[in-house]
């Protein structure tokens, strides 16, 4: 009776360590087991690690492979390939109320033998870690309850006082005192009732992961088929915010394309503002850029780089049609009557910056043939193509066509 | 929240327009909701569509617009200086400029009524139930369309309105006392 009432020393030490943070608890498990310890989340991404060599760190886990299962099915032998080393060790699930919160691995540079003491240690440690992770999750969910309304109000301009915004943002350690911009990612052909909501959750996860990997605070909001991300400038960052945004947007789109090859994801980027009260403008601009970017096939469209399209998109459709007819109407008529393709030739000439050499290469035409065609186009249209004003008109007309206004 | 307009049921009675004017007591010549005839058999009842991406909102230099969490786009007239940039930016011509007060006003989806559990005046007044208020986040019907002929371009702004288009009707003739199609 006395023996069973006695709490083992390991349990006491682990419980005491669990009063501190997770890193401390992991370190304690490592000290008690004499092995390196790796803790990952449910997506097998590193949360914390305690290695024997203090100068050695794990950046990320590249792959985890299950080698064999122990007699006790809650333990398995794994091979963990990290960015620097390959480890072997026993792993167990960290679960709370049947929800998997992560995985705990006791690893070594060689395949270790599973001892009863290690098994007990891992079981107890996984229980304590599970309660810590669950607590973190609950705090996060509680914060989220306030985060979403705050971000909605911020992105829809409902907060009119700068101090109020800065003060609120402090709750999540966000600094809006420097420059910031909004990026919007969207899934095309979104369906409320299909599995698309899961895809949006995945997009949100990828966005947050990419941002966190680059030591940025993930300030994100999910709404309908869109995930919005606010990126704030960092004092110590040498790279301009605009360049960082482009890099992040490209990585996220590339990752989503890789994972969901059959769906199309796009993004738009608003202007950079230094006053957080103007973030709603950046948000709206990002959405405009997103839509125009989809129409014009621009992978990462910046609102401020859109140029003429910014004026054209909100212009009266009838007026634009008339303009298009006036500029290119004669040639389109000629093409339809004579079954020629002068419109395509001129479009290629415009796309290639009115450069004869690159257009002839793009169209697989001899330069003289192209020269002849352009001369003929000038005759049909009734104006010269070397005039800068005519060039502007023609390229605006093709932009109107591309923007599906025609 | 958003509107759902059934073009087939609208008879162009303008009850929505009158109810809106009566409820909001808008000045003479300013109608937040208007009914227009776009073709011999098609009427459209148009007001502010409380867009998801409101352009009025983006262009306002005084940050006078806000979007409530239920989606209603409001304008704070105290912040408005009558520059009319929103009037030019809105494809639906929803913001109305009052030359007397030199301010812009627009449909606020009768939020004081909605906050007390009532429907907007236009929806309640609709004699044929052609105009309804729906939760667009949940509302789904295979027959709804995002736009109708005569409705302005919905690209960019993403208005909070959906439509039921007109159905092709059969014509019936009386022939020797019997109904024939």
GROMACS .gro file of N, CA, C and O in nm, chain A residues 149-150 152-153 155-160 191-193 197 223 226 275 277-278 280-281 283-285 287-289 291-292 295 303 313-314 317 405, chain B residues 51-55 57-71 76 79 88-89 136-140 153-158:
model
  280
  149UNK      N    1  -1.296   3.982  -3.510
  149UNK     CA    2  -1.370   4.108  -3.517
  149UNK      C    3  -1.278   4.229  -3.529
  149UNK      O    4  -1.308   4.324  -3.601
  150UNK      N    5  -1.162   4.223  -3.462
  150UNK     CA    6  -1.068   4.335  -3.470
  150UNK      C    7  -1.016   4.351  -3.613
  150UNK      O    8  -1.014   4.461  -3.667
  152UNK      N    9  -1.157   4.245  -3.886
  152UNK     CA   10  -1.268   4.288  -3.972
  152UNK      C   11  -1.283   4.439  -3.963
  152UNK      O   12  -1.289   4.509  -4.065
  153UNK      N   13  -1.287   4.489  -3.840
  153UNK     CA   14  -1.303   4.633  -3.820
  153UNK      C   15  -1.186   4.711  -3.879
  153UNK      O   16  -1.204   4.817  -3.937
  155UNK      N   17  -0.986   4.612  -4.132
  155UNK     CA   18  -0.982   4.604  -4.279
  155UNK      C   19  -1.104   4.667  -4.345
  155UNK      O   20  -1.104   4.689  -4.465
  156UNK      N   21  -1.208   4.692  -4.267
  156UNK     CA   22  -1.323   4.761  -4.326
  156UNK      C   23  -1.337   4.903  -4.271
  156UNK      O   24  -1.444   4.963  -4.277
  157UNK      N   25  -1.228   4.955  -4.218
  157UNK     CA   26  -1.223   5.096  -4.181
  157UNK      C   27  -1.317   5.137  -4.069
  157UNK      O   28  -1.357   5.253  -4.060
  158UNK      N   29  -1.354   5.042  -3.983
  158UNK     CA   30  -1.446   5.077  -3.876
  158UNK      C   31  -1.376   5.138  -3.755
  158UNK      O   32  -1.442   5.190  -3.666
  159UNK      N   33  -1.244   5.128  -3.754
  159UNK     CA   34  -1.169   5.189  -3.642
  159UNK      C   35  -1.108   5.320  -3.691
  159UNK      O   36  -1.025   5.321  -3.781
  160UNK      N   37  -1.154   5.428  -3.633
  160UNK     CA   38  -1.115   5.560  -3.684
  160UNK      C   39  -1.001   5.624  -3.604
  160UNK      O   40  -0.947   5.725  -3.645
  191UNK      N   41  -1.701   2.723  -5.412
  191UNK     CA   42  -1.835   2.672  -5.390
  191UNK      C   43  -1.855   2.653  -5.239
  191UNK      O   44  -1.782   2.578  -5.176
  192UNK      N   45  -1.957   2.722  -5.183
  192UNK     CA   46  -1.983   2.715  -5.039
  192UNK      C   47  -2.006   2.573  -4.990
  192UNK      O   48  -1.972   2.538  -4.879
  193UNK      N   49  -2.071   2.495  -5.075
  193UNK     CA   50  -2.118   2.365  -5.026
  193UNK      C   51  -2.027   2.249  -5.063
  193UNK      O   52  -2.057   2.136  -5.031
  197UNK      N   53  -1.431   2.483  -4.857
  197UNK     CA   54  -1.403   2.548  -4.729
  197UNK      C   55  -1.276   2.489  -4.667
  197UNK      O   56  -1.199   2.560  -4.604
  223UNK      N   57  -1.220   3.495  -4.503
  223UNK     CA   58  -1.357   3.541  -4.529
  223UNK      C   59  -1.400   3.492  -4.666
  223UNK      O   60  -1.339   3.528  -4.767
  226UNK      N   61  -1.162   3.400  -4.961
  226UNK     CA   62  -1.038   3.478  -4.954
  226UNK      C   63  -0.968   3.464  -4.819
  226UNK      O   64  -1.032   3.449  -4.716
  275UNK      N   65  -0.009   5.461  -4.203
  275UNK     CA   66  -0.114   5.482  -4.102
  275UNK      C   67  -0.207   5.361  -4.102
  275UNK      O   68  -0.267   5.329  -4.205
  277UNK      N   69  -0.494   5.329  -4.006
  277UNK     CA   70  -0.632   5.364  -4.042
  277UNK      C   71  -0.656   5.352  -4.192
  277UNK      O   72  -0.769   5.350  -4.238
  278UNK      N   73  -0.546   5.349  -4.270
  278UNK     CA   74  -0.558   5.337  -4.415
  278UNK      C   75  -0.547   5.193  -4.463
  278UNK      O   76  -0.545   5.168  -4.584
  280UNK      N   77  -0.761   4.969  -4.463
  280UNK     CA   78  -0.880   4.928  -4.539
  280UNK      C   79  -0.864   4.963  -4.686
  280UNK      O   80  -0.913   4.893  -4.774
  281UNK      N   81  -0.793   5.071  -4.715
  281UNK     CA   82  -0.768   5.108  -4.855
  281UNK      C   83  -0.679   5.002  -4.920
  281UNK      O   84  -0.705   4.957  -5.031
  283UNK      N   85  -0.653   4.702  -4.838
  283UNK     CA   86  -0.734   4.580  -4.849
  283UNK      C   87  -0.820   4.585  -4.976
  283UNK      O   88  -0.824   4.489  -5.055
  284UNK      N   89  -0.888   4.698  -4.996
  284UNK     CA   90  -0.973   4.711  -5.115
  284UNK      C   91  -0.888   4.711  -5.241
  284UNK      O   92  -0.925   4.650  -5.342
  285UNK      N   93  -0.773   4.777  -5.234
  285UNK     CA   94  -0.683   4.781  -5.351
  285UNK      C   95  -0.633   4.641  -5.385
  285UNK      O   96  -0.623   4.605  -5.502
  287UNK      N   97  -0.791   4.369  -5.339
  287UNK     CA   98  -0.898   4.293  -5.403
  287UNK      C   99  -0.917   4.337  -5.549
  287UNK      O  100  -0.946   4.254  -5.635
  288UNK      N  101  -0.898   4.467  -5.574
  288UNK     CA  102  -0.906   4.516  -5.713
  288UNK      C  103  -0.790   4.453  -5.792
  288UNK      O  104  -0.809   4.403  -5.903
  289UNK      N  105  -0.670   4.457  -5.734
  289UNK     CA  106  -0.552   4.401  -5.801
  289UNK      C  107  -0.572   4.252  -5.829
  289UNK      O  108  -0.534   4.204  -5.937
  291UNK      N  109  -0.853   4.089  -5.881
  291UNK     CA  110  -0.946   4.065  -5.992
  291UNK      C  111  -0.884   4.103  -6.127
  291UNK      O  112  -0.896   4.029  -6.224
  292UNK      N  113  -0.814   4.217  -6.131
  292UNK     CA  114  -0.752   4.259  -6.257
  292UNK      C  115  -0.637   4.164  -6.291
  292UNK      O  116  -0.618   4.130  -6.408
  295UNK      N  117  -0.770   3.869  -6.466
  295UNK     CA  118  -0.809   3.899  -6.603
  295UNK      C  119  -0.687   3.911  -6.696
  295UNK      O  120  -0.690   3.868  -6.809
  303UNK      N  121  -0.133   4.667  -5.687
  303UNK     CA  122  -0.229   4.769  -5.728
  303UNK      C  123  -0.156   4.888  -5.790
  303UNK      O  124  -0.196   4.940  -5.893
  313UNK      N  125  -1.083   4.962  -6.558
  313UNK     CA  126  -1.172   4.862  -6.498
  313UNK      C  127  -1.303   4.921  -6.449
  313UNK      O  128  -1.405   4.852  -6.446
  314UNK      N  129  -1.300   5.049  -6.411
  314UNK     CA  130  -1.426   5.104  -6.358
  314UNK      C  131  -1.493   5.200  -6.456
  314UNK      O  132  -1.588   5.269  -6.421
  317UNK      N  133  -1.879   5.051  -6.953
  317UNK     CA  134  -1.855   4.945  -7.051
  317UNK      C  135  -1.890   4.990  -7.193
  317UNK      O  136  -1.817   4.962  -7.288
  405UNK      N  137  -1.393   4.340  -7.123
  405UNK     CA  138  -1.497   4.442  -7.132
  405UNK      C  139  -1.569   4.428  -7.267
  405UNK      O  140  -1.678   4.479  -7.285
  457UNK      N  141  -2.176   4.621  -5.109
  457UNK     CA  142  -2.078   4.533  -5.174
  457UNK      C  143  -1.977   4.475  -5.075
  457UNK      O  144  -1.947   4.534  -4.971
  458UNK      N  145  -1.924   4.362  -5.117
  458UNK     CA  146  -1.816   4.301  -5.039
  458UNK      C  147  -1.687   4.382  -5.056
  458UNK      O  148  -1.607   4.391  -4.964
  459UNK      N  149  -1.668   4.435  -5.175
  459UNK     CA  150  -1.551   4.521  -5.201
  459UNK      C  151  -1.602   4.661  -5.240
  459UNK      O  152  -1.596   4.698  -5.357
  460UNK      N  153  -1.653   4.737  -5.146
  460UNK     CA  154  -1.714   4.865  -5.184
  460UNK      C  155  -1.612   4.965  -5.235
  460UNK      O  156  -1.517   4.998  -5.164
  461UNK      N  157  -1.635   5.013  -5.356
  461UNK     CA  158  -1.543   5.110  -5.415
  461UNK      C  159  -1.562   5.248  -5.353
  461UNK      O  160  -1.467   5.324  -5.339
  463UNK      N  161  -1.613   5.317  -5.059
  463UNK     CA  162  -1.541   5.302  -4.936
  463UNK      C  163  -1.391   5.331  -4.954
  463UNK      O  164  -1.329   5.400  -4.876
  464UNK      N  165  -1.338   5.273  -5.066
  464UNK     CA  166  -1.194   5.285  -5.089
  464UNK      C  167  -1.155   5.427  -5.128
  464UNK      O  168  -1.051   5.477  -5.084
  465UNK      N  169  -1.241   5.491  -5.209
  465UNK     CA  170  -1.199   5.621  -5.263
  465UNK      C  171  -1.225   5.737  -5.167
  465UNK      O  172  -1.171   5.845  -5.186
  466UNK      N  173  -1.306   5.715  -5.062
  466UNK     CA  174  -1.342   5.825  -4.973
  466UNK      C  175  -1.218   5.879  -4.898
  466UNK      O  176  -1.154   5.805  -4.823
  467UNK      N  177  -1.184   6.007  -4.921
  467UNK     CA  178  -1.062   6.059  -4.855
  467UNK      C  179  -1.080   6.084  -4.705
  467UNK      O  180  -0.983   6.101  -4.634
  468UNK      N  181  -1.207   6.086  -4.661
  468UNK     CA  182  -1.232   6.118  -4.519
  468UNK      C  183  -1.270   5.997  -4.436
  468UNK      O  184  -1.314   6.013  -4.323
  469UNK      N  185  -1.255   5.880  -4.492
  469UNK     CA  186  -1.287   5.754  -4.424
  469UNK      C  187  -1.428   5.760  -4.364
  469UNK      O  188  -1.450   5.720  -4.249
  470UNK      N  189  -1.521   5.811  -4.443
  470UNK     CA  190  -1.657   5.831  -4.391
  470UNK      C  191  -1.738   5.701  -4.392
  470UNK      O  192  -1.840   5.691  -4.326
  471UNK      N  193  -1.693   5.603  -4.471
  471UNK     CA  194  -1.769   5.478  -4.483
  471UNK      C  195  -1.721   5.374  -4.383
  471UNK      O  196  -1.602   5.368  -4.352
  472UNK      N  197  -1.815   5.292  -4.339
  472UNK     CA  198  -1.778   5.176  -4.256
  472UNK      C  199  -1.862   5.058  -4.304
  472UNK      O  200  -1.967   5.077  -4.363
  473UNK      N  201  -1.810   4.939  -4.278
  473UNK     CA  202  -1.888   4.819  -4.312
  473UNK      C  203  -1.911   4.744  -4.182
  473UNK      O  204  -1.814   4.703  -4.116
  474UNK      N  205  -2.037   4.729  -4.146
  474UNK     CA  206  -2.068   4.657  -4.022
  474UNK      C  207  -2.039   4.508  -4.039
  474UNK      O  208  -2.029   4.460  -4.151
  475UNK      N  209  -2.035   4.438  -3.927
  475UNK     CA  210  -2.002   4.295  -3.935
  475UNK      C  211  -2.112   4.216  -4.006
  475UNK      O  212  -2.087   4.107  -4.055
  476UNK      N  213  -2.234   4.271  -4.010
  476UNK     CA  214  -2.340   4.202  -4.085
  476UNK      C  215  -2.337   4.239  -4.233
  476UNK      O  216  -2.422   4.194  -4.310
  477UNK      N  217  -2.240   4.320  -4.274
  477UNK     CA  218  -2.221   4.351  -4.416
  477UNK      C  219  -2.277   4.484  -4.459
  477UNK      O  220  -2.252   4.527  -4.573
  482UNK      N  221  -2.099   5.790  -4.263
  482UNK     CA  222  -2.111   5.885  -4.152
  482UNK      C  223  -2.114   6.025  -4.213
  482UNK      O  224  -2.012   6.075  -4.261
  485UNK      N  225  -1.867   6.304  -4.135
  485UNK     CA  226  -1.731   6.303  -4.193
  485UNK      C  227  -1.731   6.341  -4.341
  485UNK      O  228  -1.627   6.370  -4.399
  494UNK      N  229  -1.896   5.894  -5.802
  494UNK     CA  230  -1.836   5.857  -5.930
  494UNK      C  231  -1.785   5.713  -5.929
  494UNK      O  232  -1.787   5.646  -6.031
  495UNK      N  233  -1.741   5.666  -5.812
  495UNK     CA  234  -1.680   5.532  -5.806
  495UNK      C  235  -1.783   5.420  -5.806
  495UNK      O  236  -1.754   5.309  -5.851
  542UNK      N  237  -2.637   3.577  -4.738
  542UNK     CA  238  -2.567   3.526  -4.857
  542UNK      C  239  -2.461   3.422  -4.824
  542UNK      O  240  -2.419   3.347  -4.911
  543UNK      N  241  -2.420   3.420  -4.699
  543UNK     CA  242  -2.322   3.319  -4.658
  543UNK      C  243  -2.381   3.179  -4.657
  543UNK      O  244  -2.309   3.080  -4.669
  544UNK      N  245  -2.512   3.172  -4.641
  544UNK     CA  246  -2.578   3.041  -4.634
  544UNK      C  247  -2.672   3.017  -4.750
  544UNK      O  248  -2.698   2.903  -4.788
  545UNK      N  249  -2.724   3.125  -4.807
  545UNK     CA  250  -2.825   3.111  -4.912
  545UNK      C  251  -2.764   3.050  -5.038
  545UNK      O  252  -2.663   3.098  -5.088
  546UNK      N  253  -2.824   2.947  -5.086
  546UNK     CA  254  -2.774   2.886  -5.210
  546UNK      C  255  -2.891   2.823  -5.283
  546UNK      O  256  -2.972   2.753  -5.224
  559UNK      N  257  -2.206   4.647  -6.418
  559UNK     CA  258  -2.097   4.549  -6.408
  559UNK      C  259  -2.067   4.515  -6.261
  559UNK      O  260  -2.041   4.605  -6.181
  560UNK      N  261  -2.071   4.386  -6.228
  560UNK     CA  262  -2.049   4.347  -6.087
  560UNK      C  263  -1.905   4.312  -6.056
  560UNK      O  264  -1.872   4.281  -5.942
  561UNK      N  265  -1.817   4.316  -6.159
  561UNK     CA  266  -1.677   4.280  -6.132
  561UNK      C  267  -1.616   4.381  -6.035
  561UNK      O  268  -1.659   4.496  -6.029
  562UNK      N  269  -1.518   4.340  -5.963
  562UNK     CA  270  -1.447   4.418  -5.860
  562UNK      C  271  -1.532   4.438  -5.734
  562UNK      O  272  -1.490   4.399  -5.626
  563UNK      N  273  -1.653   4.495  -5.746
  563UNK     CA  274  -1.725   4.534  -5.625
  563UNK      C  275  -1.788   4.417  -5.551
  563UNK      O  276  -1.806   4.422  -5.430
  564UNK      N  277  -1.825   4.311  -5.624
  564UNK     CA  278  -1.892   4.194  -5.565
  564UNK      C  279  -2.012   4.235  -5.478
  564UNK      O  280  -2.007   4.227  -5.356
   0.00000   0.00000   0.00000
